[in-house]
mmCIF file with all atom_site columns, C-alpha atoms in Angstrom:
data_model
loop_
_atom_site.group_PDB
_atom_site.id
_atom_site.type_symbol
_atom_site.label_atom_id
_atom_site.label_alt_id
_atom_site.label_comp_id
_atom_site.label_asym_id
_atom_site.label_entity_id
_atom_site.label_seq_id
_atom_site.pdbx_PDB_ins_code
_atom_site.Cartn_x
_atom_site.Cartn_y
_atom_site.Cartn_z
_atom_site.occupancy
_atom_site.B_iso_or_equiv
_atom_site.pdbx_formal_charge
_atom_site.auth_seq_id
_atom_site.auth_comp_id
_atom_site.auth_asym_id
_atom_site.auth_atom_id
_atom_site.pdbx_PDB_model_num
ATOM 1   C CA . MET A 1 1   ? 99.146  115.330 80.862  1.00 40.00 ? 1   MET A CA 1
ATOM 2   C CA . GLN A 1 2   ? 101.754 116.568 83.324  1.00 44.00 ? 2   GLN A CA 1
ATOM 3   C CA . ILE A 1 3   ? 102.155 114.370 86.518  1.00 46.00 ? 3   ILE A CA 1
ATOM 4   C CA . ASP A 1 4   ? 103.315 116.427 89.451  1.00 53.00 ? 4   ASP A CA 1
ATOM 5   C CA . ASP A 1 5   ? 103.168 113.569 92.092  1.00 60.00 ? 5   ASP A CA 1
ATOM 6   C CA . LEU A 1 6   ? 104.104 110.069 91.029  1.00 62.00 ? 6   LEU A CA 1
ATOM 7   C CA . LYS A 1 7   ? 103.139 107.082 93.217  1.00 74.00 ? 7   LYS A CA 1
ATOM 8   C CA . VAL A 1 8   ? 104.786 103.671 92.831  1.00 81.00 ? 8   VAL A CA 1
ATOM 9   C CA . LYS A 1 9   ? 103.292 100.469 94.389  1.00 81.00 ? 9   LYS A CA 1
ATOM 10  C CA . GLY A 1 10  ? 103.313 96.786  94.132  1.00 85.00 ? 10  GLY A CA 1
ATOM 11  C CA . THR A 1 11  ? 100.655 94.063  94.335  1.00 90.00 ? 11  THR A CA 1
ATOM 12  C CA . LEU A 1 12  ? 101.332 90.298  94.622  1.00 91.00 ? 12  LEU A CA 1
ATOM 13  C CA . ASN A 1 13  ? 99.099  87.699  93.489  1.00 93.00 ? 13  ASN A CA 1
ATOM 14  C CA . ILE A 1 14  ? 100.144 84.280  95.110  1.00 96.00 ? 14  ILE A CA 1
ATOM 15  C CA . VAL A 1 15  ? 98.787  81.058  93.970  1.00 96.00 ? 15  VAL A CA 1
ATOM 16  C CA . LEU A 1 16  ? 99.862  77.691  95.487  1.00 97.00 ? 16  LEU A CA 1
ATOM 17  C CA . LYS A 1 17  ? 98.919  74.507  93.643  1.00 96.00 ? 17  LYS A CA 1
ATOM 18  C CA . ASP A 1 18  ? 99.341  70.827  94.601  1.00 95.00 ? 18  ASP A CA 1
ATOM 19  C CA . SER A 1 19  ? 100.865 68.103  92.246  1.00 91.00 ? 19  SER A CA 1
ATOM 20  C CA . GLU A 1 20  ? 97.627  67.784  90.398  1.00 93.00 ? 20  GLU A CA 1
ATOM 21  C CA . GLY A 1 21  ? 97.213  71.498  89.747  1.00 92.00 ? 21  GLY A CA 1
ATOM 22  C CA . LYS A 1 22  ? 94.558  72.085  92.266  1.00 95.00 ? 22  LYS A CA 1
ATOM 23  C CA . VAL A 1 23  ? 94.645  75.548  94.147  1.00 96.00 ? 23  VAL A CA 1
ATOM 24  C CA . LYS A 1 24  ? 95.547  75.066  97.844  1.00 96.00 ? 24  LYS A CA 1
ATOM 25  C CA . LYS A 1 25  ? 95.890  78.779  98.569  1.00 94.00 ? 25  LYS A CA 1
ATOM 26  C CA . HIS A 1 26  ? 95.345  82.201  96.820  1.00 94.00 ? 26  HIS A CA 1
ATOM 27  C CA . LYS A 1 27  ? 96.020  85.522  98.289  1.00 93.00 ? 27  LYS A CA 1
ATOM 28  C CA . THR A 1 28  ? 96.709  89.081  97.221  1.00 92.00 ? 28  THR A CA 1
ATOM 29  C CA . VAL A 1 29  ? 99.331  91.288  99.031  1.00 92.00 ? 29  VAL A CA 1
ATOM 30  C CA . ARG A 1 30  ? 100.219 94.958  98.572  1.00 88.00 ? 30  ARG A CA 1
ATOM 31  C CA . ASN A 1 31  ? 103.553 96.445  99.162  1.00 85.00 ? 31  ASN A CA 1
ATOM 32  C CA . MET A 1 32  ? 105.520 99.564  98.409  1.00 76.00 ? 32  MET A CA 1
ATOM 33  C CA . VAL A 1 33  ? 108.747 99.881  96.303  1.00 83.00 ? 33  VAL A CA 1
ATOM 34  C CA . THR A 1 34  ? 111.985 100.311 98.371  1.00 81.00 ? 34  THR A CA 1
ATOM 35  C CA . ASN A 1 35  ? 114.289 103.315 98.397  1.00 80.00 ? 35  ASN A CA 1
ATOM 36  C CA . HIS A 1 36  ? 116.801 101.194 96.403  1.00 81.00 ? 36  HIS A CA 1
ATOM 37  C CA . GLY A 1 37  ? 114.108 100.445 93.920  1.00 85.00 ? 37  GLY A CA 1
ATOM 38  C CA . LEU A 1 38  ? 113.092 104.030 93.414  1.00 84.00 ? 38  LEU A CA 1
ATOM 39  C CA . ALA A 1 39  ? 116.814 104.938 92.703  1.00 83.00 ? 39  ALA A CA 1
ATOM 40  C CA . HIS A 1 40  ? 116.864 102.096 90.270  1.00 85.00 ? 40  HIS A CA 1
ATOM 41  C CA . ILE A 1 41  ? 113.932 103.375 88.364  1.00 84.00 ? 41  ILE A CA 1
ATOM 42  C CA . ILE A 1 42  ? 115.666 106.783 88.173  1.00 82.00 ? 42  ILE A CA 1
ATOM 43  C CA . GLY A 1 43  ? 118.888 105.149 86.990  1.00 82.00 ? 43  GLY A CA 1
ATOM 44  C CA . ARG A 1 44  ? 117.048 103.295 84.166  1.00 83.00 ? 44  ARG A CA 1
ATOM 45  C CA . MET A 1 45  ? 115.669 106.532 82.866  1.00 81.00 ? 45  MET A CA 1
ATOM 46  C CA . MET A 1 46  ? 118.959 108.058 82.306  1.00 79.00 ? 46  MET A CA 1
ATOM 47  C CA . ASP A 1 47  ? 121.649 107.481 79.604  1.00 72.00 ? 47  ASP A CA 1
ATOM 48  C CA . ALA A 1 48  ? 124.159 104.683 80.127  1.00 70.00 ? 48  ALA A CA 1
ATOM 49  C CA . GLY A 1 49  ? 127.154 107.041 80.442  1.00 68.00 ? 49  GLY A CA 1
ATOM 50  C CA . THR A 1 50  ? 127.314 107.969 76.739  1.00 71.00 ? 50  THR A CA 1
ATOM 51  C CA . GLU A 1 51  ? 125.701 111.428 77.130  1.00 73.00 ? 51  GLU A CA 1
ATOM 52  C CA . ALA A 1 52  ? 128.034 114.529 77.073  1.00 75.00 ? 52  ALA A CA 1
ATOM 53  C CA . VAL A 1 53  ? 129.051 115.296 80.591  1.00 75.00 ? 53  VAL A CA 1
ATOM 54  C CA . PRO A 1 54  ? 130.183 118.840 81.502  1.00 75.00 ? 54  PRO A CA 1
ATOM 55  C CA . ALA A 1 55  ? 133.610 119.028 83.081  1.00 76.00 ? 55  ALA A CA 1
ATOM 56  C CA . GLY A 1 56  ? 133.752 118.180 86.711  1.00 74.00 ? 56  GLY A CA 1
ATOM 57  C CA . TYR A 1 57  ? 130.655 115.973 86.743  1.00 73.00 ? 57  TYR A CA 1
ATOM 58  C CA . ALA A 1 58  ? 130.376 112.200 86.575  1.00 72.00 ? 58  ALA A CA 1
ATOM 59  C CA . GLY A 1 59  ? 128.219 110.276 83.939  1.00 69.00 ? 59  GLY A CA 1
ATOM 60  C CA . SER A 1 60  ? 125.525 107.762 84.628  1.00 72.00 ? 60  SER A CA 1
ATOM 61  C CA . THR A 1 61  ? 125.724 104.048 84.455  1.00 76.00 ? 61  THR A CA 1
ATOM 62  C CA . LEU A 1 62  ? 122.623 102.107 83.375  1.00 80.00 ? 62  LEU A CA 1
ATOM 63  C CA . PRO A 1 63  ? 121.763 99.681  86.325  1.00 82.00 ? 63  PRO A CA 1
ATOM 64  C CA . ASN A 1 64  ? 121.075 96.015  85.384  1.00 85.00 ? 64  ASN A CA 1
ATOM 65  C CA . MET A 1 65  ? 117.516 95.146  84.586  1.00 88.00 ? 65  MET A CA 1
ATOM 66  C CA . MET A 1 66  ? 115.048 93.870  87.430  1.00 91.00 ? 66  MET A CA 1
ATOM 67  C CA . ARG A 1 67  ? 114.516 90.279  86.373  1.00 91.00 ? 67  ARG A CA 1
ATOM 68  C CA . PHE A 1 68  ? 115.045 87.935  89.306  1.00 90.00 ? 68  PHE A CA 1
ATOM 69  C CA . MET A 1 69  ? 112.552 86.912  91.939  1.00 92.00 ? 69  MET A CA 1
ATOM 70  C CA . ALA A 1 70  ? 113.378 85.440  95.275  1.00 91.00 ? 70  ALA A CA 1
ATOM 71  C CA . ILE A 1 71  ? 111.394 83.927  98.109  1.00 93.00 ? 71  ILE A CA 1
ATOM 72  C CA . GLY A 1 72  ? 112.268 83.460  101.783 1.00 91.00 ? 72  GLY A CA 1
ATOM 73  C CA . THR A 1 73  ? 111.087 82.397  105.348 1.00 92.00 ? 73  THR A CA 1
ATOM 74  C CA . ASP A 1 74  ? 111.362 85.417  107.548 1.00 90.00 ? 74  ASP A CA 1
ATOM 75  C CA . GLN A 1 75  ? 108.583 88.152  108.107 1.00 85.00 ? 75  GLN A CA 1
ATOM 76  C CA . THR A 1 76  ? 110.927 90.475  110.071 1.00 84.00 ? 76  THR A CA 1
ATOM 77  C CA . ALA A 1 77  ? 110.368 94.030  108.946 1.00 77.00 ? 77  ALA A CA 1
ATOM 78  C CA . THR A 1 78  ? 113.253 95.834  107.191 1.00 68.00 ? 78  THR A CA 1
ATOM 79  C CA . THR A 1 79  ? 113.978 99.420  106.222 1.00 54.00 ? 79  THR A CA 1
ATOM 80  C CA . GLY A 1 80  ? 113.444 100.769 102.740 1.00 49.00 ? 80  GLY A CA 1
ATOM 81  C CA . ASP A 1 81  ? 117.099 100.530 101.888 1.00 51.00 ? 81  ASP A CA 1
ATOM 82  C CA . MET A 1 82  ? 117.451 96.804  102.464 1.00 65.00 ? 82  MET A CA 1
ATOM 83  C CA . ASN A 1 83  ? 118.596 94.898  99.306  1.00 72.00 ? 83  ASN A CA 1
ATOM 84  C CA . LYS A 1 84  ? 118.135 91.354  100.263 1.00 78.00 ? 84  LYS A CA 1
ATOM 85  C CA . LEU A 1 85  ? 115.535 89.184  101.830 1.00 85.00 ? 85  LEU A CA 1
ATOM 86  C CA . GLN A 1 86  ? 115.855 88.355  105.537 1.00 85.00 ? 86  GLN A CA 1
ATOM 87  C CA . ALA A 1 87  ? 116.029 84.612  105.170 1.00 87.00 ? 87  ALA A CA 1
ATOM 88  C CA . GLU A 1 88  ? 116.192 83.766  101.366 1.00 87.00 ? 88  GLU A CA 1
ATOM 89  C CA . ALA A 1 89  ? 115.589 80.270  100.250 1.00 85.00 ? 89  ALA A CA 1
ATOM 90  C CA . THR A 1 90  ? 118.811 79.152  98.642  1.00 74.00 ? 90  THR A CA 1
ATOM 91  C CA . THR A 1 91  ? 118.495 75.400  98.077  1.00 68.00 ? 91  THR A CA 1
ATOM 92  C CA . GLY A 1 92  ? 116.262 73.141  96.053  1.00 61.00 ? 92  GLY A CA 1
ATOM 93  C CA . LEU A 1 93  ? 116.467 69.783  94.413  1.00 56.00 ? 93  LEU A CA 1
ATOM 94  C CA . HIS A 1 94  ? 120.041 70.281  93.225  1.00 46.00 ? 94  HIS A CA 1
ATOM 95  C CA . GLY A 1 95  ? 121.232 71.932  96.430  1.00 41.00 ? 95  GLY A CA 1
ATOM 96  C CA . GLY A 1 96  ? 123.385 74.837  97.301  1.00 40.00 ? 96  GLY A CA 1
ATOM 97  C CA . PHE A 1 97  ? 122.918 77.371  94.400  1.00 43.00 ? 97  PHE A CA 1
ATOM 98  C CA . ASP A 1 98  ? 121.830 80.907  94.632  1.00 53.00 ? 98  ASP A CA 1
ATOM 99  C CA . PHE A 1 99  ? 118.008 80.317  94.089  1.00 73.00 ? 99  PHE A CA 1
ATOM 100 C CA . ARG A 1 100 ? 116.380 83.245  92.321  1.00 83.00 ? 100 ARG A CA 1
ATOM 101 C CA . ILE A 1 101 ? 114.032 82.768  89.302  1.00 87.00 ? 101 ILE A CA 1
ATOM 102 C CA . ASP A 1 102 ? 115.314 84.582  86.225  1.00 86.00 ? 102 ASP A CA 1
ATOM 103 C CA . MET A 1 103 ? 112.187 86.055  84.320  1.00 88.00 ? 103 MET A CA 1
ATOM 104 C CA . GLY A 1 104 ? 114.040 87.765  81.572  1.00 87.00 ? 104 GLY A CA 1
ATOM 105 C CA . ALA A 1 105 ? 113.101 86.855  77.941  1.00 81.00 ? 105 ALA A CA 1
ATOM 106 C CA . ASP A 1 106 ? 116.813 86.191  77.169  1.00 79.00 ? 106 ASP A CA 1
ATOM 107 C CA . ARG A 1 107 ? 117.467 83.771  80.140  1.00 76.00 ? 107 ARG A CA 1
ATOM 108 C CA . VAL A 1 108 ? 119.244 80.475  79.497  1.00 68.00 ? 108 VAL A CA 1
ATOM 109 C CA . ASP A 1 109 ? 117.053 77.554  80.953  1.00 59.00 ? 109 ASP A CA 1
ATOM 110 C CA . ALA A 1 110 ? 119.057 74.639  82.220  1.00 48.00 ? 110 ALA A CA 1
ATOM 111 C CA . GLY A 1 111 ? 116.650 72.156  80.263  1.00 45.00 ? 111 GLY A CA 1
ATOM 112 C CA . LEU A 1 112 ? 115.775 69.847  83.057  1.00 48.00 ? 112 LEU A CA 1
ATOM 113 C CA . PRO A 1 113 ? 111.976 69.598  83.984  1.00 47.00 ? 113 PRO A CA 1
ATOM 114 C CA . ASP A 1 114 ? 112.831 69.672  87.671  1.00 47.00 ? 114 ASP A CA 1
ATOM 115 C CA . ASN A 1 115 ? 115.266 72.604  87.482  1.00 50.00 ? 115 ASN A CA 1
ATOM 116 C CA . ALA A 1 116 ? 114.113 75.917  89.222  1.00 48.00 ? 116 ALA A CA 1
ATOM 117 C CA . TYR A 1 117 ? 114.709 77.889  86.088  1.00 51.00 ? 117 TYR A CA 1
ATOM 118 C CA . PHE A 1 118 ? 112.798 75.638  83.559  1.00 52.00 ? 118 PHE A CA 1
ATOM 119 C CA . SER A 1 119 ? 109.570 77.340  83.026  1.00 60.00 ? 119 SER A CA 1
ATOM 120 C CA . GLN A 1 120 ? 108.082 78.943  80.017  1.00 70.00 ? 120 GLN A CA 1
ATOM 121 C CA . LEU A 1 121 ? 105.645 80.705  82.445  1.00 80.00 ? 121 LEU A CA 1
ATOM 122 C CA . ASP A 1 122 ? 108.365 82.855  83.912  1.00 87.00 ? 122 ASP A CA 1
ATOM 123 C CA . SER A 1 123 ? 108.091 86.426  82.259  1.00 88.00 ? 123 SER A CA 1
ATOM 124 C CA . ILE A 1 124 ? 108.202 90.071  82.418  1.00 90.00 ? 124 ILE A CA 1
ATOM 125 C CA . TYR A 1 125 ? 105.747 92.362  80.512  1.00 87.00 ? 125 TYR A CA 1
ATOM 126 C CA . GLN A 1 126 ? 104.310 95.895  80.393  1.00 85.00 ? 126 GLN A CA 1
ATOM 127 C CA . GLY A 1 127 ? 100.780 95.586  81.398  1.00 85.00 ? 127 GLY A CA 1
ATOM 128 C CA . GLN A 1 128 ? 97.393  97.131  82.117  1.00 83.00 ? 128 GLN A CA 1
ATOM 129 C CA . TYR A 1 129 ? 94.730  96.647  84.694  1.00 82.00 ? 129 TYR A CA 1
ATOM 130 C CA . ASN A 1 130 ? 91.016  96.231  83.669  1.00 81.00 ? 130 ASN A CA 1
ATOM 131 C CA . ALA A 1 131 ? 88.893  97.276  86.650  1.00 79.00 ? 131 ALA A CA 1
ATOM 132 C CA . VAL A 1 132 ? 85.837  95.787  85.237  1.00 82.00 ? 132 VAL A CA 1
ATOM 133 C CA . THR A 1 133 ? 87.175  92.300  84.851  1.00 82.00 ? 133 THR A CA 1
ATOM 134 C CA . ASN A 1 134 ? 89.768  92.681  87.686  1.00 78.00 ? 134 ASN A CA 1
ATOM 135 C CA . ARG A 1 135 ? 92.389  91.323  85.433  1.00 81.00 ? 135 ARG A CA 1
ATOM 136 C CA . LEU A 1 136 ? 96.000  92.137  84.264  1.00 83.00 ? 136 LEU A CA 1
ATOM 137 C CA . SER A 1 137 ? 96.808  91.844  80.619  1.00 81.00 ? 137 SER A CA 1
ATOM 138 C CA . GLN A 1 138 ? 99.954  92.337  78.668  1.00 83.00 ? 138 GLN A CA 1
ATOM 139 C CA . ASP A 1 139 ? 99.901  95.572  76.549  1.00 81.00 ? 139 ASP A CA 1
ATOM 140 C CA . ALA A 1 140 ? 100.266 94.690  72.864  1.00 77.00 ? 140 ALA A CA 1
ATOM 141 C CA . GLY A 1 141 ? 101.012 98.228  71.854  1.00 74.00 ? 141 GLY A CA 1
ATOM 142 C CA . SER A 1 142 ? 99.290  100.568 69.351  1.00 68.00 ? 142 SER A CA 1
ATOM 143 C CA . THR A 1 143 ? 100.559 100.832 65.842  1.00 57.00 ? 143 THR A CA 1
ATOM 144 C CA . ALA A 1 144 ? 99.261  104.325 65.492  1.00 56.00 ? 144 ALA A CA 1
ATOM 145 C CA . GLU A 1 145 ? 101.464 105.532 68.282  1.00 54.00 ? 145 GLU A CA 1
ATOM 146 C CA . GLY A 1 146 ? 104.428 103.292 67.454  1.00 48.00 ? 146 GLY A CA 1
ATOM 147 C CA . ILE A 1 147 ? 107.893 104.233 66.514  1.00 52.00 ? 147 ILE A CA 1
ATOM 148 C CA . PRO A 1 148 ? 108.639 101.989 63.586  1.00 53.00 ? 148 PRO A CA 1
ATOM 149 C CA . TYR A 1 149 ? 112.442 102.257 63.411  1.00 51.00 ? 149 TYR A CA 1
ATOM 150 C CA . ILE A 1 150 ? 112.525 101.314 67.089  1.00 55.00 ? 150 ILE A CA 1
ATOM 151 C CA . ASP A 1 151 ? 109.987 98.669  67.801  1.00 54.00 ? 151 ASP A CA 1
ATOM 152 C CA . GLY A 1 152 ? 107.992 97.984  64.561  1.00 58.00 ? 152 GLY A CA 1
ATOM 153 C CA . GLY A 1 153 ? 105.265 100.574 65.588  1.00 61.00 ? 153 GLY A CA 1
ATOM 154 C CA . THR A 1 154 ? 104.144 98.953  68.824  1.00 67.00 ? 154 THR A CA 1
ATOM 155 C CA . LYS A 1 155 ? 104.476 101.726 71.327  1.00 72.00 ? 155 LYS A CA 1
ATOM 156 C CA . LYS A 1 156 ? 103.120 100.400 74.647  1.00 74.00 ? 156 LYS A CA 1
ATOM 157 C CA . MET A 1 157 ? 101.069 102.613 77.095  1.00 76.00 ? 157 MET A CA 1
ATOM 158 C CA . GLY A 1 158 ? 100.641 100.149 79.928  1.00 78.00 ? 158 GLY A CA 1
ATOM 159 C CA . ASP A 1 159 ? 101.144 101.793 83.378  1.00 81.00 ? 159 ASP A CA 1
ATOM 160 C CA . ARG A 1 160 ? 102.620 98.838  85.282  1.00 86.00 ? 160 ARG A CA 1
ATOM 161 C CA . LEU A 1 161 ? 105.494 96.315  85.192  1.00 89.00 ? 161 LEU A CA 1
ATOM 162 C CA . VAL A 1 162 ? 104.343 92.738  85.680  1.00 92.00 ? 162 VAL A CA 1
ATOM 163 C CA . PHE A 1 163 ? 106.723 89.965  86.911  1.00 94.00 ? 163 PHE A CA 1
ATOM 164 C CA . VAL A 1 164 ? 105.740 86.353  86.654  1.00 94.00 ? 164 VAL A CA 1
ATOM 165 C CA . ALA A 1 165 ? 107.696 83.515  88.452  1.00 92.00 ? 165 ALA A CA 1
ATOM 166 C CA . VAL A 1 166 ? 106.821 79.946  89.115  1.00 90.00 ? 166 VAL A CA 1
ATOM 167 C CA . PHE A 1 167 ? 108.697 78.014  91.984  1.00 90.00 ? 167 PHE A CA 1
ATOM 168 C CA . GLN A 1 168 ? 108.018 74.498  90.867  1.00 86.00 ? 168 GLN A CA 1
ATOM 169 C CA . GLU A 1 169 ? 108.071 71.229  92.744  1.00 85.00 ? 169 GLU A CA 1
ATOM 170 C CA . TYR A 1 170 ? 111.012 70.406  94.973  1.00 85.00 ? 170 TYR A CA 1
ATOM 171 C CA . ASN A 1 171 ? 112.187 74.066  94.688  1.00 84.00 ? 171 ASN A CA 1
ATOM 172 C CA . PRO A 1 172 ? 112.930 75.202  97.317  1.00 87.00 ? 172 PRO A CA 1
ATOM 173 C CA . GLY A 1 173 ? 113.200 72.483  99.949  1.00 83.00 ? 173 GLY A CA 1
ATOM 174 C CA . GLY A 1 174 ? 114.136 69.491  97.782  1.00 81.00 ? 174 GLY A CA 1
ATOM 175 C CA . GLN A 1 175 ? 112.112 66.213  97.741  1.00 84.00 ? 175 GLN A CA 1
ATOM 176 C CA . THR A 1 176 ? 111.272 65.950  101.467 1.00 87.00 ? 176 THR A CA 1
ATOM 177 C CA . THR A 1 177 ? 110.941 69.431  103.163 1.00 89.00 ? 177 THR A CA 1
ATOM 178 C CA . THR A 1 178 ? 107.989 71.554  103.305 1.00 93.00 ? 178 THR A CA 1
ATOM 179 C CA . VAL A 1 179 ? 108.951 75.192  103.292 1.00 93.00 ? 179 VAL A CA 1
ATOM 180 C CA . GLY A 1 180 ? 107.028 78.109  105.071 1.00 95.00 ? 180 GLY A CA 1
ATOM 181 C CA . ILE A 1 181 ? 107.202 81.023  102.642 1.00 95.00 ? 181 ILE A CA 1
ATOM 182 C CA . ARG A 1 182 ? 106.743 84.430  104.253 1.00 94.00 ? 182 ARG A CA 1
ATOM 183 C CA . GLU A 1 183 ? 108.520 86.975  102.134 1.00 93.00 ? 183 GLU A CA 1
ATOM 184 C CA . ALA A 1 184 ? 109.392 87.747  98.449  1.00 93.00 ? 184 ALA A CA 1
ATOM 185 C CA . GLY A 1 185 ? 111.623 90.280  96.517  1.00 92.00 ? 185 GLY A CA 1
ATOM 186 C CA . ILE A 1 186 ? 112.566 91.304  93.153  1.00 93.00 ? 186 ILE A CA 1
ATOM 187 C CA . PHE A 1 187 ? 116.224 91.954  92.306  1.00 91.00 ? 187 PHE A CA 1
ATOM 188 C CA . ASN A 1 188 ? 118.577 93.035  89.458  1.00 87.00 ? 188 ASN A CA 1
ATOM 189 C CA . SER A 1 189 ? 121.124 90.192  90.360  1.00 85.00 ? 189 SER A CA 1
ATOM 190 C CA . ALA A 1 190 ? 121.029 86.412  90.243  1.00 81.00 ? 190 ALA A CA 1
ATOM 191 C CA . TYR A 1 191 ? 123.069 86.344  93.533  1.00 74.00 ? 191 TYR A CA 1
ATOM 192 C CA . ASN A 1 192 ? 121.776 86.656  97.157  1.00 68.00 ? 192 ASN A CA 1
ATOM 193 C CA . SER A 1 193 ? 125.334 87.243  98.470  1.00 62.00 ? 193 SER A CA 1
ATOM 194 C CA . LEU A 1 194 ? 126.654 90.902  99.245  1.00 55.00 ? 194 LEU A CA 1
ATOM 195 C CA . ASP A 1 195 ? 130.310 90.073  98.738  1.00 52.00 ? 195 ASP A CA 1
ATOM 196 C CA . ALA A 1 196 ? 132.750 92.192  96.881  1.00 49.00 ? 196 ALA A CA 1
ATOM 197 C CA . ASP A 1 197 ? 131.536 90.785  93.492  1.00 51.00 ? 197 ASP A CA 1
ATOM 198 C CA . HIS A 1 198 ? 127.781 91.406  94.018  1.00 53.00 ? 198 HIS A CA 1
ATOM 199 C CA . LEU A 1 199 ? 127.626 94.704  96.021  1.00 58.00 ? 199 LEU A CA 1
ATOM 200 C CA . GLU A 1 200 ? 125.890 96.525  93.163  1.00 67.00 ? 200 GLU A CA 1
ATOM 201 C CA . GLN A 1 201 ? 122.710 94.529  93.425  1.00 79.00 ? 201 GLN A CA 1
ATOM 202 C CA . SER A 1 202 ? 119.435 96.400  94.188  1.00 84.00 ? 202 SER A CA 1
ATOM 203 C CA . MET A 1 203 ? 116.108 95.191  95.374  1.00 87.00 ? 203 MET A CA 1
ATOM 204 C CA . LEU A 1 204 ? 113.086 96.831  93.618  1.00 90.00 ? 204 LEU A CA 1
ATOM 205 C CA . CYS A 1 205 ? 110.557 95.727  96.267  1.00 89.00 ? 205 CYS A CA 1
ATOM 206 C CA . ARG A 1 206 ? 110.088 93.310  99.286  1.00 89.00 ? 206 ARG A CA 1
ATOM 207 C CA . THR A 1 207 ? 106.894 92.250  100.886 1.00 90.00 ? 207 THR A CA 1
ATOM 208 C CA . THR A 1 208 ? 105.911 89.881  103.684 1.00 91.00 ? 208 THR A CA 1
ATOM 209 C CA . PHE A 1 209 ? 102.745 87.907  104.294 1.00 93.00 ? 209 PHE A CA 1
ATOM 210 C CA . ASP A 1 210 ? 101.221 85.175  106.444 1.00 93.00 ? 210 ASP A CA 1
ATOM 211 C CA . VAL A 1 211 ? 102.957 81.831  106.052 1.00 95.00 ? 211 VAL A CA 1
ATOM 212 C CA . VAL A 1 212 ? 102.289 79.763  102.699 1.00 96.00 ? 212 VAL A CA 1
ATOM 213 C CA . ASN A 1 213 ? 103.556 76.273  103.275 1.00 96.00 ? 213 ASN A CA 1
ATOM 214 C CA . LYS A 1 214 ? 104.862 74.821  100.076 1.00 95.00 ? 214 LYS A CA 1
ATOM 215 C CA . ALA A 1 215 ? 105.072 71.109  100.134 1.00 94.00 ? 215 ALA A CA 1
ATOM 216 C CA . PRO A 1 216 ? 107.731 69.321  98.006  1.00 90.00 ? 216 PRO A CA 1
ATOM 217 C CA . GLN A 1 217 ? 105.508 68.563  95.012  1.00 91.00 ? 217 GLN A CA 1
ATOM 218 C CA . ASP A 1 218 ? 103.491 71.891  95.177  1.00 94.00 ? 218 ASP A CA 1
ATOM 219 C CA . SER A 1 219 ? 104.125 74.708  92.671  1.00 92.00 ? 219 SER A CA 1
ATOM 220 C CA . LEU A 1 220 ? 104.047 78.407  93.863  1.00 94.00 ? 220 LEU A CA 1
ATOM 221 C CA . GLN A 1 221 ? 103.156 81.051  91.256  1.00 95.00 ? 221 GLN A CA 1
ATOM 222 C CA . ILE A 1 222 ? 103.747 84.798  92.097  1.00 96.00 ? 222 ILE A CA 1
ATOM 223 C CA . ILE A 1 223 ? 102.473 87.508  89.782  1.00 94.00 ? 223 ILE A CA 1
ATOM 224 C CA . TRP A 1 224 ? 103.973 90.853  91.010  1.00 94.00 ? 224 TRP A CA 1
ATOM 225 C CA . SER A 1 225 ? 102.659 94.061  89.523  1.00 91.00 ? 225 SER A CA 1
ATOM 226 C CA . VAL A 1 226 ? 104.407 97.380  90.155  1.00 90.00 ? 226 VAL A CA 1
ATOM 227 C CA . ALA A 1 227 ? 102.313 100.191 89.163  1.00 87.00 ? 227 ALA A CA 1
ATOM 228 C CA . LEU A 1 228 ? 103.020 103.928 88.384  1.00 79.00 ? 228 LEU A CA 1
ATOM 229 C CA . ALA A 1 229 ? 100.240 106.398 88.937  1.00 73.00 ? 229 ALA A CA 1
ATOM 230 C CA . ASP A 1 230 ? 99.653  109.983 89.541  1.00 66.00 ? 230 ASP A CA 1
ATOM 231 C CA . ALA A 1 231 ? 99.115  110.612 93.404  1.00 63.00 ? 231 ALA A CA 1
ATOM 232 C CA . THR A 1 232 ? 97.519  113.966 93.113  1.00 63.00 ? 232 THR A CA 1
#
């Protein structure tokens, strides 16, 4: 099937739990992908600069994978070209580090139960939505449509990318501060600064929502689905 008009949109499912695992708040928020995010998608579809390039033309550089989730405390609206949150949460139990959850499968966890990056729940996968059950599931792939020499015969047909991040107890805010979370974003850089070393970061999407007050011992799980669909 040929798709003439492609639509990209994001949906967040936010779950706040107390120290005993009881749900305190649950909400769903929709958002659109930013201009930087759309450019990133195009960049990931192109060759990483190894293709033959005609004389006088520049090759392409594959942008880093979108794999980091951040949360913040400001609902101020931004333009589609913004590539950072308005007031990103940057401190937790250990203080003063760039506070973004790495959801990549090859991430290196610090190995401490109270560390922001210590979670086997953080993940990224290609998914599908079931309208009957109203649930997301990971696309396991189809052997019949697979390409054995690339991925063992498990070609995936899911129409959305799903990001899962868990902001655990004491993160952000440390052991005493309740943090009012009002924004979230997905990035391809672990750093929230825009100095000379980190100018190439991009934000796939950002959304704002009514405040979610995360107490020190609460955990905050965000499941962010970015779907591609025919808009005709």
